[in-house]
Amino acid sequence: MADQHTRQKDGVTYVKAGTSTSTEVQQTEPEVLSYCRCTGQELTTLPEYASVPSYTGDLPSPLQIMWYAPEGNEVPRTEFSDSEIRGWIRDAANYHRIPQILLAVILQQENGPGASKALQFGERSLTTFLAIVDEVAFDIVPDRIAGSSSGFVNMSRTTLRKAATYTENYYCKRPMPEDVQYRIFGYNQDTRIPGDDWKADLYYAAAHLRELIDRVTGTPCHQGSLTAQQLKAVIGAYNGSGPLAEKYASDAMDLLERAKMGSASLYFYER
């Protein structure tokens, strides 16, 4: 018989979501969901790429300048070390229990060495600004503009919000931990606007990759290793569908193979 924290429905065991002990959270946040399918501890792995070396050198372009809300009593700043940024990536992947190397290769695809970072930063910042205006001014910006892909991980607003909801409904947790969600003066950084905070972006991207892993494998609450075919499908789905997504996935798989052989570097991968 199921205990008070679980229930059975249609052959599926649902686990009761935990609630935060933070008074602030209880006052400002609704309960995620009474029950969900997964425990939140399911781990997806890529053992085939375990030998890819950790990268500790410089990032290929000045990504250290980004939008970021300071944490706790931290002094506001806009510059961050390469190692610190890679640490955020590692933490986001660990939180959503996805392969760190998967998130790293996606970031390299979206922020590759060949791209103009000044132009890219300006374009994505403008899209984010318009999305914020649209959010606070009751949809005055057309959705095709305000909802465009933006931020560190180049995600659309719709995709980001669906991923956050999926995490809540299936994994009984917020898209990011409380120490990332709540910043200086208790500000709630879970705005669900891409690019509003680039550290938060990483958690949204990891949540979306978890969602895609479940979809591609046909296994909600996926646990275990991905095949090469599944990995390629997940990467392609991050970009969308069609020929461009297929090329995106092929390029990423080629990069992973070259990194494994030591002929290429994964700039965002530091164990």
C-alpha positions as a Python dict, from the first residue, in 0.01 Angstrom:
ca = {
    (1, 'M'): (0, 0, 0),
    (2, 'A'): (132, 348, -85),
    (3, 'D'): (232, 562, 213),
    (4, 'Q'): (129, 925, 269),
    (5, 'H'): (400, 1048, 35),
    (6, 'T'): (312, 833, -266),
    (7, 'R'): (9, 716, -459),
    (8, 'Q'): (-63, 480, -748),
    (9, 'K'): (-251, 578, -1063),
    (10, 'D'): (-262, 392, -1395),
    (11, 'G'): (29, 174, -1288),
    (12, 'V'): (251, 477, -1213),
    (13, 'T'): (385, 562, -868),
    (14, 'Y'): (359, 933, -796),
    (15, 'V'): (590, 1084, -534),
    (16, 'K'): (464, 1372, -322),
    (17, 'A'): (662, 1689, -379),
    (18, 'G'): (851, 1834, -86),
    (19, 'T'): (788, 2191, 26),
    (20, 'S'): (1046, 2448, 116),
    (21, 'T'): (1117, 2544, 475),
    (22, 'S'): (1192, 2901, 366),
    (23, 'T'): (924, 3141, 498),
    (24, 'E'): (985, 3371, 203),
    (25, 'V'): (934, 3088, -44),
    (26, 'Q'): (612, 2980, 127),
    (27, 'Q'): (478, 3335, 110),
    (28, 'T'): (567, 3407, -251),
    (29, 'E'): (570, 3070, -430),
    (30, 'P'): (282, 2829, -487),
    (31, 'E'): (344, 2458, -429),
    (32, 'V'): (503, 2304, -739),
    (33, 'L'): (263, 2013, -766),
    (34, 'S'): (111, 1772, -519),
    (35, 'Y'): (244, 1465, -698),
    (36, 'C'): (484, 1388, -981),
    (37, 'R'): (619, 1084, -1165),
    (38, 'C'): (993, 1110, -1091),
    (39, 'T'): (1206, 1129, -778),
    (40, 'G'): (1441, 1398, -912),
    (41, 'Q'): (1741, 1171, -853),
    (42, 'E'): (1737, 996, -1193),
    (43, 'L'): (2080, 1021, -1358),
    (44, 'T'): (2154, 1016, -1732),
    (45, 'T'): (2513, 941, -1836),
    (46, 'L'): (2743, 931, -2140),
    (47, 'P'): (3014, 677, -2049),
    (48, 'E'): (3139, 674, -2409),
    (49, 'Y'): (3278, 1025, -2359),
    (50, 'A'): (3422, 978, -2010),
    (51, 'S'): (3774, 1010, -2152),
    (52, 'V'): (3723, 1360, -2293),
    (53, 'P'): (3975, 1580, -2112),
    (54, 'S'): (3874, 1861, -1883),
    (55, 'Y'): (3946, 2207, -2027),
    (56, 'T'): (4094, 2473, -1799),
    (57, 'G'): (4224, 2727, -2050),
    (58, 'D'): (4075, 3053, -2166),
    (59, 'L'): (3739, 3070, -2334),
    (60, 'P'): (3777, 3160, -2703),
    (61, 'S'): (3592, 3491, -2668),
    (62, 'P'): (3500, 3746, -2397),
    (63, 'L'): (3199, 3567, -2252),
    (64, 'Q'): (3294, 3690, -1907),
    (65, 'I'): (3077, 4000, -1964),
    (66, 'M'): (2714, 3901, -1913),
    (67, 'W'): (2384, 3981, -1744),
    (68, 'Y'): (2390, 3853, -1387),
    (69, 'A'): (2210, 3935, -1061),
    (70, 'P'): (2443, 3915, -758),
    (71, 'E'): (2388, 3656, -486),
    (72, 'G'): (2342, 3732, -116),
    (73, 'N'): (2578, 4008, -4),
    (74, 'E'): (2790, 3977, -319),
    (75, 'V'): (2914, 4303, -472),
    (76, 'P'): (2744, 4364, -810),
    (77, 'R'): (2974, 4280, -1102),
    (78, 'T'): (2965, 4203, -1473),
    (79, 'E'): (3292, 4011, -1518),
    (80, 'F'): (3354, 3648, -1427),
    (81, 'S'): (3646, 3409, -1461),
    (82, 'D'): (3635, 3133, -1720),
    (83, 'S'): (3662, 2868, -1450),
    (84, 'E'): (3371, 3019, -1255),
    (85, 'I'): (3149, 3012, -1564),
    (86, 'R'): (3239, 2649, -1627),
    (87, 'G'): (3159, 2577, -1262),
    (88, 'W'): (2808, 2713, -1316),
    (89, 'I'): (2771, 2476, -1612),
    (90, 'R'): (2882, 2181, -1402),
    (91, 'D'): (2641, 2274, -1121),
    (92, 'A'): (2344, 2318, -1357),
    (93, 'A'): (2408, 1980, -1521),
    (94, 'N'): (2445, 1811, -1182),
    (95, 'Y'): (2124, 1967, -1053),
    (96, 'H'): (1921, 1827, -1343),
    (97, 'R'): (2121, 1501, -1343),
    (98, 'I'): (2222, 1526, -1710),
    (99, 'P'): (2570, 1473, -1860),
    (100, 'Q'): (2782, 1782, -1805),
    (101, 'I'): (2948, 1723, -2140),
    (102, 'L'): (2610, 1747, -2315),
    (103, 'L'): (2541, 2094, -2178),
    (104, 'A'): (2901, 2194, -2260),
    (105, 'V'): (2877, 2093, -2626),
    (106, 'I'): (2542, 2273, -2664),
    (107, 'L'): (2700, 2591, -2527),
    (108, 'Q'): (2991, 2561, -2767),
    (109, 'Q'): (2748, 2522, -3055),
    (110, 'E'): (2558, 2833, -2943),
    (111, 'N'): (2865, 3041, -2852),
    (112, 'G'): (3126, 2911, -3093),
    (113, 'P'): (3469, 3063, -3151),
    (114, 'G'): (3369, 3186, -3495),
    (115, 'A'): (3079, 3402, -3378),
    (116, 'S'): (3102, 3778, -3320),
    (117, 'K'): (3051, 3799, -2946),
    (118, 'A'): (2997, 4177, -2933),
    (119, 'L'): (2726, 4158, -3199),
    (120, 'Q'): (2576, 3843, -3051),
    (121, 'F'): (2568, 3991, -2700),
    (122, 'G'): (2396, 4304, -2832),
    (123, 'E'): (2135, 4113, -3031),
    (124, 'R'): (2049, 3874, -2748),
    (125, 'S'): (2042, 4158, -2493),
    (126, 'L'): (1795, 4352, -2709),
    (127, 'T'): (1569, 4048, -2737),
    (128, 'T'): (1582, 4001, -2360),
    (129, 'F'): (1503, 4368, -2299),
    (130, 'L'): (1199, 4348, -2527),
    (131, 'A'): (1085, 4030, -2350),
    (132, 'I'): (1108, 4206, -2011),
    (133, 'V'): (913, 4505, -2146),
    (134, 'D'): (652, 4267, -2283),
    (135, 'E'): (630, 4091, -1946),
    (136, 'V'): (574, 4405, -1738),
    (137, 'A'): (373, 4604, -1992),
    (138, 'F'): (105, 4346, -2073),
    (139, 'D'): (212, 4199, -2406),
    (140, 'I'): (282, 4518, -2598),
    (141, 'V'): (573, 4360, -2789),
    (142, 'P'): (481, 4113, -3067),
    (143, 'D'): (539, 3751, -2960),
    (144, 'R'): (760, 3682, -3262),
    (145, 'I'): (1003, 3944, -3124),
    (146, 'A'): (966, 3913, -2745),
    (147, 'G'): (959, 3534, -2767),
    (148, 'S'): (1268, 3501, -2987),
    (149, 'S'): (1565, 3292, -2878),
    (150, 'S'): (1802, 3478, -2650),
    (151, 'G'): (2050, 3457, -2363),
    (152, 'F'): (2361, 3251, -2300),
    (153, 'V'): (2185, 2933, -2415),
    (154, 'N'): (1987, 3090, -2702),
    (155, 'M'): (1645, 2960, -2596),
    (156, 'S'): (1304, 3098, -2681),
    (157, 'R'): (1072, 3211, -2406),
    (158, 'T'): (815, 2942, -2488),
    (159, 'T'): (1073, 2661, -2486),
    (160, 'L'): (1223, 2785, -2160),
    (161, 'R'): (887, 2802, -1984),
    (162, 'K'): (780, 2460, -2104),
    (163, 'A'): (1108, 2314, -1972),
    (164, 'A'): (1059, 2481, -1633),
    (165, 'T'): (704, 2349, -1609),
    (166, 'Y'): (817, 2001, -1713),
    (167, 'T'): (1074, 2001, -1433),
    (168, 'E'): (811, 2099, -1179),
    (169, 'N'): (549, 1854, -1300),
    (170, 'Y'): (772, 1551, -1354),
    (171, 'Y'): (1068, 1597, -1117),
    (172, 'C'): (909, 1773, -819),
    (173, 'K'): (1156, 2059, -811),
    (174, 'R'): (1209, 2412, -933),
    (175, 'P'): (1419, 2464, -1245),
    (176, 'M'): (1700, 2593, -1022),
    (177, 'P'): (1801, 2550, -654),
    (178, 'E'): (1708, 2816, -401),
    (179, 'D'): (2060, 2959, -374),
    (180, 'V'): (2050, 3031, -748),
    (181, 'Q'): (1686, 3137, -758),
    (182, 'Y'): (1702, 3387, -471),
    (183, 'R'): (1964, 3659, -506),
    (184, 'I'): (2057, 3981, -332),
    (185, 'F'): (1778, 4125, -112),
    (186, 'G'): (1576, 3807, -175),
    (187, 'Y'): (1516, 3890, -541),
    (188, 'N'): (1355, 3596, -724),
    (189, 'Q'): (1565, 3531, -1035),
    (190, 'D'): (1333, 3259, -1166),
    (191, 'T'): (1182, 3512, -1408),
    (192, 'R'): (1155, 3258, -1694),
    (193, 'I'): (1285, 3518, -1938),
    (194, 'P'): (1581, 3398, -2147),
    (195, 'G'): (1889, 3615, -2107),
    (196, 'D'): (1762, 3798, -1797),
    (197, 'D'): (2039, 3626, -1599),
    (198, 'W'): (2295, 3405, -1771),
    (199, 'K'): (2355, 3182, -1471),
    (200, 'A'): (1981, 3109, -1454),
    (201, 'D'): (1991, 3043, -1830),
    (202, 'L'): (2216, 2743, -1770),
    (203, 'Y'): (1962, 2582, -1536),
    (204, 'Y'): (1680, 2640, -1785),
    (205, 'A'): (1890, 2485, -2062),
    (206, 'A'): (1975, 2184, -1845),
    (207, 'A'): (1604, 2146, -1763),
    (208, 'H'): (1522, 2152, -2135),
    (209, 'L'): (1788, 1891, -2209),
    (210, 'R'): (1642, 1669, -1935),
    (211, 'E'): (1301, 1712, -2101),
    (212, 'L'): (1448, 1623, -2443),
    (213, 'I'): (1627, 1316, -2304),
    (214, 'D'): (1295, 1187, -2170),
    (215, 'R'): (1122, 1262, -2500),
    (216, 'V'): (1387, 1109, -2728),
    (217, 'T'): (1426, 793, -2521),
    (218, 'G'): (1053, 761, -2469),
    (219, 'T'): (1128, 716, -2100),
    (220, 'P'): (995, 976, -1857),
    (221, 'C'): (1232, 989, -1559),
    (222, 'H'): (1511, 849, -1779),
    (223, 'Q'): (1798, 687, -1595),
    (224, 'G'): (2106, 526, -1745),
    (225, 'S'): (2327, 587, -2045),
    (226, 'L'): (2236, 735, -2382),
    (227, 'T'): (2328, 566, -2708),
    (228, 'A'): (2509, 769, -2974),
    (229, 'Q'): (2189, 781, -3178),
    (230, 'Q'): (1988, 908, -2883),
    (231, 'L'): (2253, 1167, -2800),
    (232, 'K'): (2250, 1300, -3155),
    (233, 'A'): (1869, 1316, -3151),
    (234, 'V'): (1869, 1512, -2823),
    (235, 'I'): (2122, 1763, -2958),
    (236, 'G'): (1929, 1805, -3282),
    (237, 'A'): (1602, 1855, -3094),
    (238, 'Y'): (1762, 2137, -2893),
    (239, 'N'): (1806, 2325, -3221),
    (240, 'G'): (1465, 2230, -3359),
    (241, 'S'): (1389, 2008, -3656),
    (242, 'G'): (1471, 1978, -4023),
    (243, 'P'): (1801, 2000, -4217),
    (244, 'L'): (1951, 2277, -4003),
    (245, 'A'): (1888, 2083, -3684),
    (246, 'E'): (2038, 1772, -3844),
    (247, 'K'): (2354, 1966, -3936),
    (248, 'Y'): (2366, 2117, -3587),
    (249, 'A'): (2358, 1768, -3436),
    (250, 'S'): (2615, 1628, -3681),
    (251, 'D'): (2853, 1917, -3608),
    (252, 'A'): (2816, 1860, -3234),
    (253, 'M'): (2879, 1485, -3264),
    (254, 'D'): (3187, 1555, -3477),
    (255, 'L'): (3312, 1798, -3212),
    (256, 'L'): (3261, 1537, -2939),
    (257, 'E'): (3450, 1272, -3135),
    (258, 'R'): (3740, 1510, -3204),
    (259, 'A'): (3746, 1611, -2836),
    (260, 'K'): (3763, 1244, -2739),
    (261, 'M'): (4061, 1195, -2972),
    (262, 'G'): (4233, 1508, -2840),
    (263, 'S'): (4214, 1705, -3165),
    (264, 'A'): (3956, 1958, -3040),
    (265, 'S'): (3870, 2126, -2711),
    (266, 'L'): (3538, 2156, -2531),
    (267, 'Y'): (3583, 2507, -2398),
    (268, 'F'): (3289, 2485, -2156),
    (269, 'Y'): (3379, 2146, -2007),
    (270, 'E'): (3574, 2153, -1680),
    (271, 'R'): (3524, 1870, -1436),
}
